[in-house]
Short mmCIF file of C-alpha atoms in Angstrom, two decimals:
data_model
loop_
_atom_site.label_atom_id
_atom_site.label_comp_id
_atom_site.label_asym_id
_atom_site.label_seq_id
_atom_site.Cartn_x
_atom_site.Cartn_y
_atom_site.Cartn_z
CA MET A 293 -5.02 10.68 18.77
CA LYS A 294 -7.81 8.45 20.01
CA ILE A 295 -9.65 6.31 17.46
CA SER A 296 -13.34 5.53 17.98
CA LYS A 297 -14.11 4.16 14.52
CA ILE A 298 -12.27 2.92 11.44
CA ILE A 299 -13.72 3.09 7.94
CA LEU A 300 -12.27 0.68 5.37
CA TYR A 301 -12.65 1.44 1.65
CA ASN A 302 -12.62 -1.76 -0.38
CA GLU A 303 -10.63 -2.52 -3.53
CA PRO A 304 -12.74 -5.10 -5.41
CA THR A 305 -10.06 -5.85 -8.03
CA VAL A 306 -7.99 -7.38 -5.22
CA PRO A 307 -10.40 -9.82 -3.52
CA GLU A 308 -7.44 -11.37 -1.69
CA ILE A 309 -7.64 -8.44 0.76
CA GLN A 310 -10.71 -10.20 2.26
CA ILE A 311 -12.18 -6.99 3.62
CA GLU A 312 -14.59 -8.73 6.01
CA LYS A 313 -11.67 -10.67 7.50
CA ILE A 314 -9.77 -7.40 7.99
CA LYS A 315 -12.82 -5.91 9.71
CA GLU A 316 -12.97 -8.93 12.03
CA PHE A 317 -9.23 -8.68 12.72
CA ILE A 318 -9.48 -5.01 13.74
CA THR A 319 -12.58 -5.61 15.85
CA ASP A 320 -10.94 -8.50 17.70
CA THR A 321 -7.58 -6.73 18.12
CA CYS A 322 -8.75 -3.23 18.99
CA GLN A 323 -12.38 -3.65 20.10
CA ILE A 324 -13.55 -0.66 18.13
CA LYS A 325 -16.27 -0.11 15.55
CA VAL A 326 -15.30 -0.83 11.93
CA GLU A 327 -17.34 0.14 8.87
CA ILE A 328 -16.79 -1.03 5.28
CA ASN A 329 -17.36 1.40 2.42
CA ASP A 330 -17.34 0.85 -1.30
CA ASN A 331 -14.27 1.51 -3.42
CA PHE A 332 -13.34 5.20 -3.10
CA PHE A 333 -12.44 5.46 -6.78
CA LYS A 334 -15.71 4.01 -8.08
CA SER A 335 -17.98 7.03 -8.47
CA LEU A 336 -16.42 10.47 -8.48
CA GLU A 337 -16.96 13.73 -10.32
CA ASP A 338 -15.11 14.06 -13.62
CA GLU A 339 -12.90 16.82 -12.26
CA ILE A 340 -11.73 14.54 -9.45
CA PHE A 341 -10.73 11.83 -11.89
CA GLU A 342 -8.75 14.48 -13.75
CA LYS A 343 -7.03 15.51 -10.51
CA ILE A 344 -6.14 11.87 -9.78
CA ALA A 345 -4.67 11.45 -13.27
CA SER A 346 -2.62 14.60 -12.67
CA THR A 347 -0.75 12.89 -9.82
CA ARG A 348 0.94 10.42 -12.17
CA ILE A 349 4.74 10.38 -11.98
CA PHE A 350 6.84 10.38 -15.12
CA ASP A 351 10.23 11.52 -13.78
CA LEU A 352 11.52 9.35 -10.95
CA LYS A 353 14.52 11.59 -10.26
CA ASN A 354 12.71 14.86 -9.65
CA GLN A 355 10.18 16.00 -7.06
CA PHE A 356 6.50 16.04 -7.93
CA LYS A 357 5.42 18.20 -10.79
CA LYS A 358 1.73 18.28 -11.60
CA HIS A 359 1.00 16.33 -14.77
CA ILE A 360 -1.52 17.55 -17.35
CA PRO A 361 -3.40 14.34 -18.12
CA THR A 362 -4.58 13.19 -21.51
CA GLN A 363 -8.22 12.29 -22.12
CA GLU A 364 -7.14 8.64 -22.30
CA GLU A 365 -5.53 8.84 -18.86
CA ILE A 366 -8.64 10.48 -17.40
CA GLN A 367 -10.81 7.81 -18.99
CA ILE A 368 -8.68 5.08 -17.44
CA GLU A 369 -9.31 6.66 -14.02
CA LYS A 370 -13.06 6.98 -14.69
CA GLU A 371 -13.29 3.33 -15.67
CA ASN A 372 -11.16 2.46 -12.64
CA GLN A 373 -9.11 0.15 -14.81
CA ASP A 374 -6.68 -2.23 -13.18
CA THR A 375 -3.35 -1.44 -14.87
CA THR A 376 -1.12 -3.15 -12.34
CA GLU A 377 -0.02 -6.04 -14.52
CA GLN A 378 0.63 -4.05 -17.67
CA ASP A 379 4.18 -3.85 -19.00
CA THR A 380 4.41 -0.17 -18.09
CA MET A 381 3.25 0.42 -14.55
CA THR A 382 1.72 3.74 -13.54
CA LEU A 383 3.05 5.43 -10.39
CA TYR A 384 1.12 8.05 -8.43
CA ASP A 385 2.54 10.58 -5.98
CA GLY A 386 1.26 9.17 -2.68
CA PHE A 387 0.95 12.49 -0.86
CA GLU A 388 -0.86 14.21 -3.73
CA LEU A 389 -3.26 11.27 -4.08
CA ARG A 390 -3.90 11.28 -0.34
CA ASN A 391 -4.72 15.00 -0.45
CA ILE A 392 -7.31 14.42 -3.18
CA ILE A 393 -8.94 11.64 -1.15
CA ALA A 394 -8.95 13.87 1.95
CA GLU A 395 -10.74 16.62 0.03
CA ASN A 396 -13.51 14.24 -0.96
CA ILE A 397 -14.43 12.36 2.21
CA SER A 398 -15.90 13.63 5.43
CA ILE A 399 -13.17 13.43 8.06
CA THR A 400 -14.42 13.82 11.61
CA ASP A 401 -12.54 13.58 14.89
CA ASN A 402 -11.55 10.09 16.03
CA THR A 403 -12.49 8.32 12.79
CA LEU A 404 -9.64 6.82 10.81
CA HIS A 405 -10.18 6.24 7.08
CA ILE A 406 -8.14 3.46 5.41
CA VAL A 407 -8.33 3.38 1.61
CA PHE A 408 -7.20 0.21 -0.17
CA THR A 409 -6.17 0.66 -3.78
CA ASN A 410 -4.39 -1.20 -6.55
CA LYS A 411 -2.76 2.08 -7.64
CA LEU A 412 1.00 2.03 -7.12
CA THR A 413 1.83 4.88 -4.75
CA ALA A 414 5.32 6.38 -4.43
CA THR A 415 7.02 9.14 -2.47
CA PHE A 416 10.09 11.20 -3.24
CA ASP A 417 13.07 10.49 -0.99
CA ASN A 418 15.36 13.48 -0.40
CA ASP A 419 18.18 11.17 0.71
CA ASP A 420 18.78 9.71 -2.73
CA PHE A 421 16.65 12.17 -4.75
CA ARG A 422 14.34 9.70 -6.38
CA TYR A 423 10.87 8.26 -6.05
CA HIS A 424 10.32 4.94 -4.27
CA ALA A 425 7.24 2.75 -4.39
CA ARG A 426 5.39 2.60 -1.06
CA ALA A 427 2.79 0.22 0.30
CA LEU A 428 1.68 2.64 3.00
CA ILE A 429 0.92 6.36 2.90
CA SER A 430 0.14 7.07 6.53
CA SER A 431 -2.09 9.85 7.83
CA ASN A 432 -5.85 10.28 7.84
CA PRO A 433 -6.90 9.12 5.31
CA THR A 434 -4.33 6.38 4.97
CA ILE A 435 -3.64 4.72 1.64
CA ILE A 436 -2.65 1.04 1.58
CA SER A 437 -1.46 0.13 -1.91
CA THR A 438 -1.78 -3.58 -2.64
CA THR A 439 0.52 -3.09 -5.62
CA GLY A 440 3.01 -1.36 -3.33
CA MET A 441 2.96 -4.41 -1.05
CA ILE A 442 4.09 -6.48 -4.03
CA GLU A 443 6.47 -4.04 -5.71
CA ALA A 444 8.03 -1.98 -2.87
CA PRO A 445 9.83 -4.57 -0.70
CA ALA A 446 12.82 -5.95 -2.60
CA LYS A 447 12.93 -9.50 -3.94
CA PRO A 448 15.94 -11.77 -3.23
CA LYS A 449 19.27 -10.26 -4.37
CA GLN A 450 20.04 -13.27 -6.54
CA TYR A 451 16.72 -12.77 -8.36
CA TYR A 452 17.96 -9.40 -9.70
CA LEU A 453 21.42 -10.80 -10.48
CA ASP A 454 19.86 -13.60 -12.50
CA LEU A 455 17.77 -11.08 -14.43
CA MET A 456 20.66 -8.77 -15.33
CA PRO A 457 22.06 -10.71 -18.34
CA ASN A 458 18.68 -11.11 -20.03
CA PHE A 459 15.43 -9.14 -19.67
CA SER A 460 13.45 -11.07 -22.29
CA GLU A 461 9.88 -11.97 -21.33
CA ALA A 462 10.70 -15.69 -21.44
CA LYS A 463 13.72 -15.23 -19.17
CA ILE A 464 11.74 -13.14 -16.67
CA GLU A 465 9.07 -15.85 -16.44
CA GLU A 466 11.75 -18.53 -16.05
CA ILE A 467 13.41 -16.63 -13.17
CA LYS A 468 10.06 -15.87 -11.54
CA GLU A 469 9.33 -19.59 -11.54
CA LYS A 470 12.77 -20.31 -10.05
CA TYR A 471 12.07 -18.01 -7.08
CA LYS A 472 8.34 -18.69 -6.84
CA GLY A 473 7.09 -18.34 -3.28
CA GLU A 474 9.97 -16.10 -2.19
CA PHE A 475 8.09 -12.88 -3.03
CA LEU A 476 4.51 -11.74 -3.37
CA GLU A 477 2.79 -11.96 -6.72
CA TYR A 478 -0.48 -10.46 -7.95
CA HIS A 479 -3.53 -12.19 -6.45
CA ASP A 480 -1.26 -13.89 -3.94
CA PRO A 481 -3.39 -15.51 -1.19
CA ARG A 482 -0.86 -14.31 1.42
CA LEU A 483 -1.93 -10.67 0.84
CA SER A 484 -4.78 -10.99 3.33
CA ASP A 485 -2.54 -11.76 6.31
CA ILE A 486 0.06 -9.21 5.26
CA VAL A 487 -2.57 -6.44 5.00
CA GLU A 488 -3.24 -6.89 8.71
CA GLY A 489 0.30 -5.72 9.52
CA TYR A 490 -0.07 -2.59 7.42
CA VAL A 491 -3.41 -1.84 9.11
CA LEU A 492 -1.73 -2.11 12.52
CA GLN A 493 1.04 0.23 11.33
CA THR A 494 -1.43 2.89 10.25
CA ILE A 495 -3.43 2.59 13.50
CA MET A 496 -0.21 3.03 15.48
CA TYR A 497 0.86 5.99 13.33
CA TYR A 498 -2.45 7.79 13.72
CA SER A 499 -2.47 7.19 17.48
CA THR A 500 1.18 7.83 18.34
CA GLY A 501 2.82 9.44 15.30
CA ASP A 502 5.14 6.46 14.92
CA ALA A 503 4.15 3.59 12.62
CA PHE A 504 7.20 1.35 12.75
CA CYS A 505 9.32 -0.74 15.10
CA GLU A 506 13.01 -1.54 14.67
CA ASN A 507 12.49 -5.00 16.09
CA LYS A 508 12.08 -7.71 13.43
CA GLU A 509 10.05 -9.68 15.95
CA CYS A 510 7.30 -7.05 15.72
CA ARG A 511 4.51 -6.75 13.15
CA LEU A 512 5.26 -3.03 12.95
CA PHE A 513 8.71 -3.74 11.48
CA ASN A 514 9.23 -1.68 8.31
CA SER A 515 10.28 -4.44 5.92
CA HIS A 516 12.39 -3.37 2.97
CA TRP A 517 12.84 -6.97 1.78
CA GLN A 518 10.15 -9.49 0.95
CA LYS A 519 11.81 -12.11 3.18
CA ASP A 520 11.51 -9.74 6.16
CA LEU A 521 7.89 -9.02 5.25
CA PHE A 522 7.13 -12.74 5.27
CA TYR A 523 8.85 -13.20 8.62
CA SER A 524 7.16 -10.31 10.44
CA GLN A 525 3.68 -10.79 8.91
CA LEU A 526 3.39 -14.52 8.23
CA GLU A 527 5.83 -16.43 10.45
CA ASN A 528 6.11 -14.29 13.59
CA LYS A 529 2.77 -12.50 13.17
CA LYS A 530 2.74 -10.67 16.52
CA LEU A 531 3.69 -7.38 18.09
CA CYS A 532 6.72 -6.99 20.32
CA ASP A 533 5.96 -6.65 24.04
CA ARG A 534 6.46 -2.87 23.96
CA HIS A 535 4.01 -2.27 21.11
CA GLN A 536 1.51 -4.81 22.44
CA GLU A 537 1.30 -2.72 25.61
CA LYS A 538 1.16 0.47 23.60
CA LEU A 539 -1.74 -0.85 21.52
CA LYS A 540 -3.65 -1.77 24.67
CA GLY A 541 -3.15 1.77 25.95
CA ILE A 542 -4.60 3.29 22.80
CA PHE A 543 -7.96 1.59 23.18
CA THR A 544 -8.43 1.61 26.95
#
């Protein structure tokens, strides 16, 4: 589908996104109009906050089952609290959350809505029958989860092996320090550049139905490891020839 305008919804708890820089990146890359809106989750009706809380996942090994939220959970949504660095992380069903967003924004032809959020989105995989964290829930609207960018791609294998004998808080911090720089952390300044790749993936998905490239030399590469994410989005930082031509065709 053709895109004539993109609307970005900011996530102020993650200033590293640098929303104005993302707007400039899209404008320069695609030469289309970009508009910035406030955080989608800031001011909603109470019943919508309740619906959002109902998308929380508590059983990773079974498909989505609507959750009846507590008043405390609804209140957390109303206050738009950042719970990403708490010991127990909340997961939301990405497709259910996307549907709620879609019901509450005005979607017109040729306008792509991209919602940034710190909520950790996940989808159920029928191949291994369990939920997996996702950075990107593609469609219109698209969700880009900054927490998913940090948590979904795997850290170095040795990091997990080092953790296995001891999960104490002190040991976790010691191992994090040992591998510092080899994976994204919260408020990581590299998030801004990496977001650009996810934005390109969602533009390509909306336009062609295919978000990813199998070529590691392409910014559309679907990185399952942090090291691959760093290579495609920070070191290489460009599209392969095939997708560069495809992108040109979308906006000409």
